[in-house]
């Protein structure tokens, strides 16, 4: 499975808009090579862990006031997402579980990637 290409695709998607868990699942399948629901969940969690730990994206909810970042440690974020995804028993639908937003570093890296292509 392709973690690096999936991470790049995530931050490229984050240049234009917030990214939800359903889009992460799509990226894990389309760019990461995951095929079963379990592979898609596992790779999606790895992608989210990577973008958070590298400071490329923030995780939170979309509210009336816009993006509201979760006040949790990186590990707590990953545990929460994994737990909620597992409890669903399926791939998330639009807006379920969490949203991700690029950080300034994520935007900088995404712009570098888009200039190369």
PDB file of N, CA and C in Angstrom, residues 76-113:
ATOM      1  N   UNK A  76      -4.386  10.608  20.990  1.00  0.00           N
ATOM      2  CA  UNK A  76      -5.814  10.613  21.331  1.00  0.00           C
ATOM      3  C   UNK A  76      -6.676  10.806  20.081  1.00  0.00           C
ATOM      4  N   UNK A  77      -6.208  11.637  19.162  1.00  0.00           N
ATOM      5  CA  UNK A  77      -6.934  11.852  17.905  1.00  0.00           C
ATOM      6  C   UNK A  77      -7.012  10.553  17.116  1.00  0.00           C
ATOM      7  N   UNK A  78      -5.877   9.885  16.956  1.00  0.00           N
ATOM      8  CA  UNK A  78      -5.838   8.636  16.194  1.00  0.00           C
ATOM      9  C   UNK A  78      -6.718   7.583  16.866  1.00  0.00           C
ATOM     10  N   UNK A  79      -6.642   7.468  18.186  1.00  0.00           N
ATOM     11  CA  UNK A  79      -7.464   6.501  18.916  1.00  0.00           C
ATOM     12  C   UNK A  79      -8.956   6.802  18.744  1.00  0.00           C
ATOM     13  N   UNK A  80      -9.322   8.082  18.816  1.00  0.00           N
ATOM     14  CA  UNK A  80     -10.734   8.461  18.669  1.00  0.00           C
ATOM     15  C   UNK A  80     -11.255   8.105  17.277  1.00  0.00           C
ATOM     16  N   UNK A  81     -10.489   8.460  16.253  1.00  0.00           N
ATOM     17  CA  UNK A  81     -10.918   8.188  14.885  1.00  0.00           C
ATOM     18  C   UNK A  81     -11.011   6.683  14.648  1.00  0.00           C
ATOM     19  N   UNK A  82     -10.007   5.943  15.083  1.00  0.00           N
ATOM     20  CA  UNK A  82     -10.020   4.493  14.903  1.00  0.00           C
ATOM     21  C   UNK A  82     -11.214   3.863  15.621  1.00  0.00           C
ATOM     22  N   UNK A  83     -11.481   4.310  16.833  1.00  0.00           N
ATOM     23  CA  UNK A  83     -12.592   3.778  17.618  1.00  0.00           C
ATOM     24  C   UNK A  83     -13.937   4.073  16.957  1.00  0.00           C
ATOM     25  N   UNK A  84     -14.131   5.320  16.516  1.00  0.00           N
ATOM     26  CA  UNK A  84     -15.396   5.692  15.876  1.00  0.00           C
ATOM     27  C   UNK A  84     -15.577   4.972  14.538  1.00  0.00           C
ATOM     28  N   UNK A  85     -14.485   4.824  13.780  1.00  0.00           N
ATOM     29  CA  UNK A  85     -14.548   4.137  12.484  1.00  0.00           C
ATOM     30  C   UNK A  85     -14.902   2.670  12.711  1.00  0.00           C
ATOM     31  N   UNK A  86     -14.242   2.033  13.672  1.00  0.00           N
ATOM     32  CA  UNK A  86     -14.521   0.631  13.985  1.00  0.00           C
ATOM     33  C   UNK A  86     -15.975   0.460  14.432  1.00  0.00           C
ATOM     34  N   UNK A  87     -16.473   1.376  15.244  1.00  0.00           N
ATOM     35  CA  UNK A  87     -17.854   1.305  15.733  1.00  0.00           C
ATOM     36  C   UNK A  87     -18.860   1.428  14.588  1.00  0.00           C
ATOM     37  N   UNK A  88     -18.513   2.180  13.537  1.00  0.00           N
ATOM     38  CA  UNK A  88     -19.406   2.301  12.381  1.00  0.00           C
ATOM     39  C   UNK A  88     -19.604   0.948  11.694  1.00  0.00           C
ATOM     40  N   UNK A  89     -18.539   0.170  11.626  1.00  0.00           N
ATOM     41  CA  UNK A  89     -18.618  -1.128  10.963  1.00  0.00           C
ATOM     42  C   UNK A  89     -18.656  -1.035   9.453  1.00  0.00           C
ATOM     43  N   UNK A  90     -18.337   0.128   8.931  1.00  0.00           N
ATOM     44  CA  UNK A  90     -18.346   0.371   7.474  1.00  0.00           C
ATOM     45  C   UNK A  90     -17.500   1.611   7.202  1.00  0.00           C
ATOM     46  N   UNK A  91     -17.340   1.930   5.927  1.00  0.00           N
ATOM     47  CA  UNK A  91     -16.647   3.178   5.584  1.00  0.00           C
ATOM     48  C   UNK A  91     -17.533   4.361   5.967  1.00  0.00           C
ATOM     49  N   UNK A  92     -16.924   5.442   6.420  1.00  0.00           N
ATOM     50  CA  UNK A  92     -17.728   6.615   6.799  1.00  0.00           C
ATOM     51  C   UNK A  92     -18.370   7.289   5.592  1.00  0.00           C
ATOM     52  N   UNK A  93     -19.496   7.907   5.847  1.00  0.00           N
ATOM     53  CA  UNK A  93     -20.172   8.737   4.858  1.00  0.00           C
ATOM     54  C   UNK A  93     -19.713  10.183   5.046  1.00  0.00           C
ATOM     55  N   UNK A  94     -20.118  11.038   4.126  1.00  0.00           N
ATOM     56  CA  UNK A  94     -19.756  12.449   4.157  1.00  0.00           C
ATOM     57  C   UNK A  94     -20.011  13.057   5.535  1.00  0.00           C
ATOM     58  N   UNK A  95     -18.987  13.640   6.106  1.00  0.00           N
ATOM     59  CA  UNK A  95     -19.112  14.378   7.367  1.00  0.00           C
ATOM     60  C   UNK A  95     -19.050  13.534   8.624  1.00  0.00           C
ATOM     61  N   UNK A  96     -18.984  12.210   8.490  1.00  0.00           N
ATOM     62  CA  UNK A  96     -18.921  11.366   9.682  1.00  0.00           C
ATOM     63  C   UNK A  96     -17.482  11.305  10.219  1.00  0.00           C
ATOM     64  N   UNK A  97     -17.355  11.182  11.511  1.00  0.00           N
ATOM     65  CA  UNK A  97     -16.131  10.947  12.297  1.00  0.00           C
ATOM     66  C   UNK A  97     -15.313  12.213  12.500  1.00  0.00           C
ATOM     67  N   UNK A  98     -14.757  12.804  11.436  1.00  0.00           N
ATOM     68  CA  UNK A  98     -13.892  13.972  11.624  1.00  0.00           C
ATOM     69  C   UNK A  98     -13.702  14.716  10.310  1.00  0.00           C
ATOM     70  N   UNK A  99     -13.122  15.888  10.457  1.00  0.00           N
ATOM     71  CA  UNK A  99     -12.681  16.693   9.318  1.00  0.00           C
ATOM     72  C   UNK A  99     -11.212  17.025   9.537  1.00  0.00           C
ATOM     73  N   UNK A 100     -10.484  17.224   8.447  1.00  0.00           N
ATOM     74  CA  UNK A 100      -9.083  17.622   8.520  1.00  0.00           C
ATOM     75  C   UNK A 100      -8.885  18.899   7.716  1.00  0.00           C
ATOM     76  N   UNK A 101      -8.001  19.739   8.228  1.00  0.00           N
ATOM     77  CA  UNK A 101      -7.701  21.016   7.587  1.00  0.00           C
ATOM     78  C   UNK A 101      -6.184  21.142   7.467  1.00  0.00           C
ATOM     79  N   UNK A 102      -5.704  21.566   6.308  1.00  0.00           N
ATOM     80  CA  UNK A 102      -4.275  21.781   6.140  1.00  0.00           C
ATOM     81  C   UNK A 102      -3.767  22.848   7.098  1.00  0.00           C
ATOM     82  N   UNK A 103      -2.554  22.633   7.594  1.00  0.00           N
ATOM     83  CA  UNK A 103      -1.832  23.675   8.322  1.00  0.00           C
ATOM     84  C   UNK A 103      -1.103  24.520   7.269  1.00  0.00           C
ATOM     85  N   UNK A 104      -0.450  25.582   7.706  1.00  0.00           N
ATOM     86  CA  UNK A 104       0.355  26.373   6.767  1.00  0.00           C
ATOM     87  C   UNK A 104       1.433  25.505   6.128  1.00  0.00           C
ATOM     88  N   UNK A 105       2.050  24.630   6.923  1.00  0.00           N
ATOM     89  CA  UNK A 105       3.074  23.720   6.389  1.00  0.00           C
ATOM     90  C   UNK A 105       2.454  22.766   5.365  1.00  0.00           C
ATOM     91  N   UNK A 106       1.261  22.267   5.652  1.00  0.00           N
ATOM     92  CA  UNK A 106       0.565  21.399   4.702  1.00  0.00           C
ATOM     93  C   UNK A 106       0.277  22.119   3.395  1.00  0.00           C
ATOM     94  N   UNK A 107      -0.175  23.367   3.478  1.00  0.00           N
ATOM     95  CA  UNK A 107      -0.429  24.162   2.269  1.00  0.00           C
ATOM     96  C   UNK A 107       0.858  24.413   1.494  1.00  0.00           C
ATOM     97  N   UNK A 108       1.952  24.717   2.201  1.00  0.00           N
ATOM     98  CA  UNK A 108       3.233  24.975   1.542  1.00  0.00           C
ATOM     99  C   UNK A 108       3.691  23.729   0.775  1.00  0.00           C
ATOM    100  N   UNK A 109       3.623  22.588   1.446  1.00  0.00           N
ATOM    101  CA  UNK A 109       4.048  21.335   0.803  1.00  0.00           C
ATOM    102  C   UNK A 109       3.123  20.986  -0.367  1.00  0.00           C
ATOM    103  N   UNK A 110       1.828  21.184  -0.213  1.00  0.00           N
ATOM    104  CA  UNK A 110       0.883  20.885  -1.294  1.00  0.00           C
ATOM    105  C   UNK A 110       1.148  21.776  -2.505  1.00  0.00           C
ATOM    106  N   UNK A 111       1.447  23.049  -2.268  1.00  0.00           N
ATOM    107  CA  UNK A 111       1.744  23.950  -3.394  1.00  0.00           C
ATOM    108  C   UNK A 111       3.019  23.497  -4.116  1.00  0.00           C
ATOM    109  N   UNK A 112       4.026  23.032  -3.353  1.00  0.00           N
ATOM    110  CA  UNK A 112       5.239  22.507  -3.988  1.00  0.00           C
ATOM    111  C   UNK A 112       4.930  21.288  -4.847  1.00  0.00           C
ATOM    112  N   UNK A 113       4.073  20.409  -4.334  1.00  0.00           N
ATOM    113  CA  UNK A 113       3.684  19.221  -5.092  1.00  0.00           C
ATOM    114  C   UNK A 113       2.943  19.593  -6.369  1.00  0.00           C
TER     115      UNK A 113
END
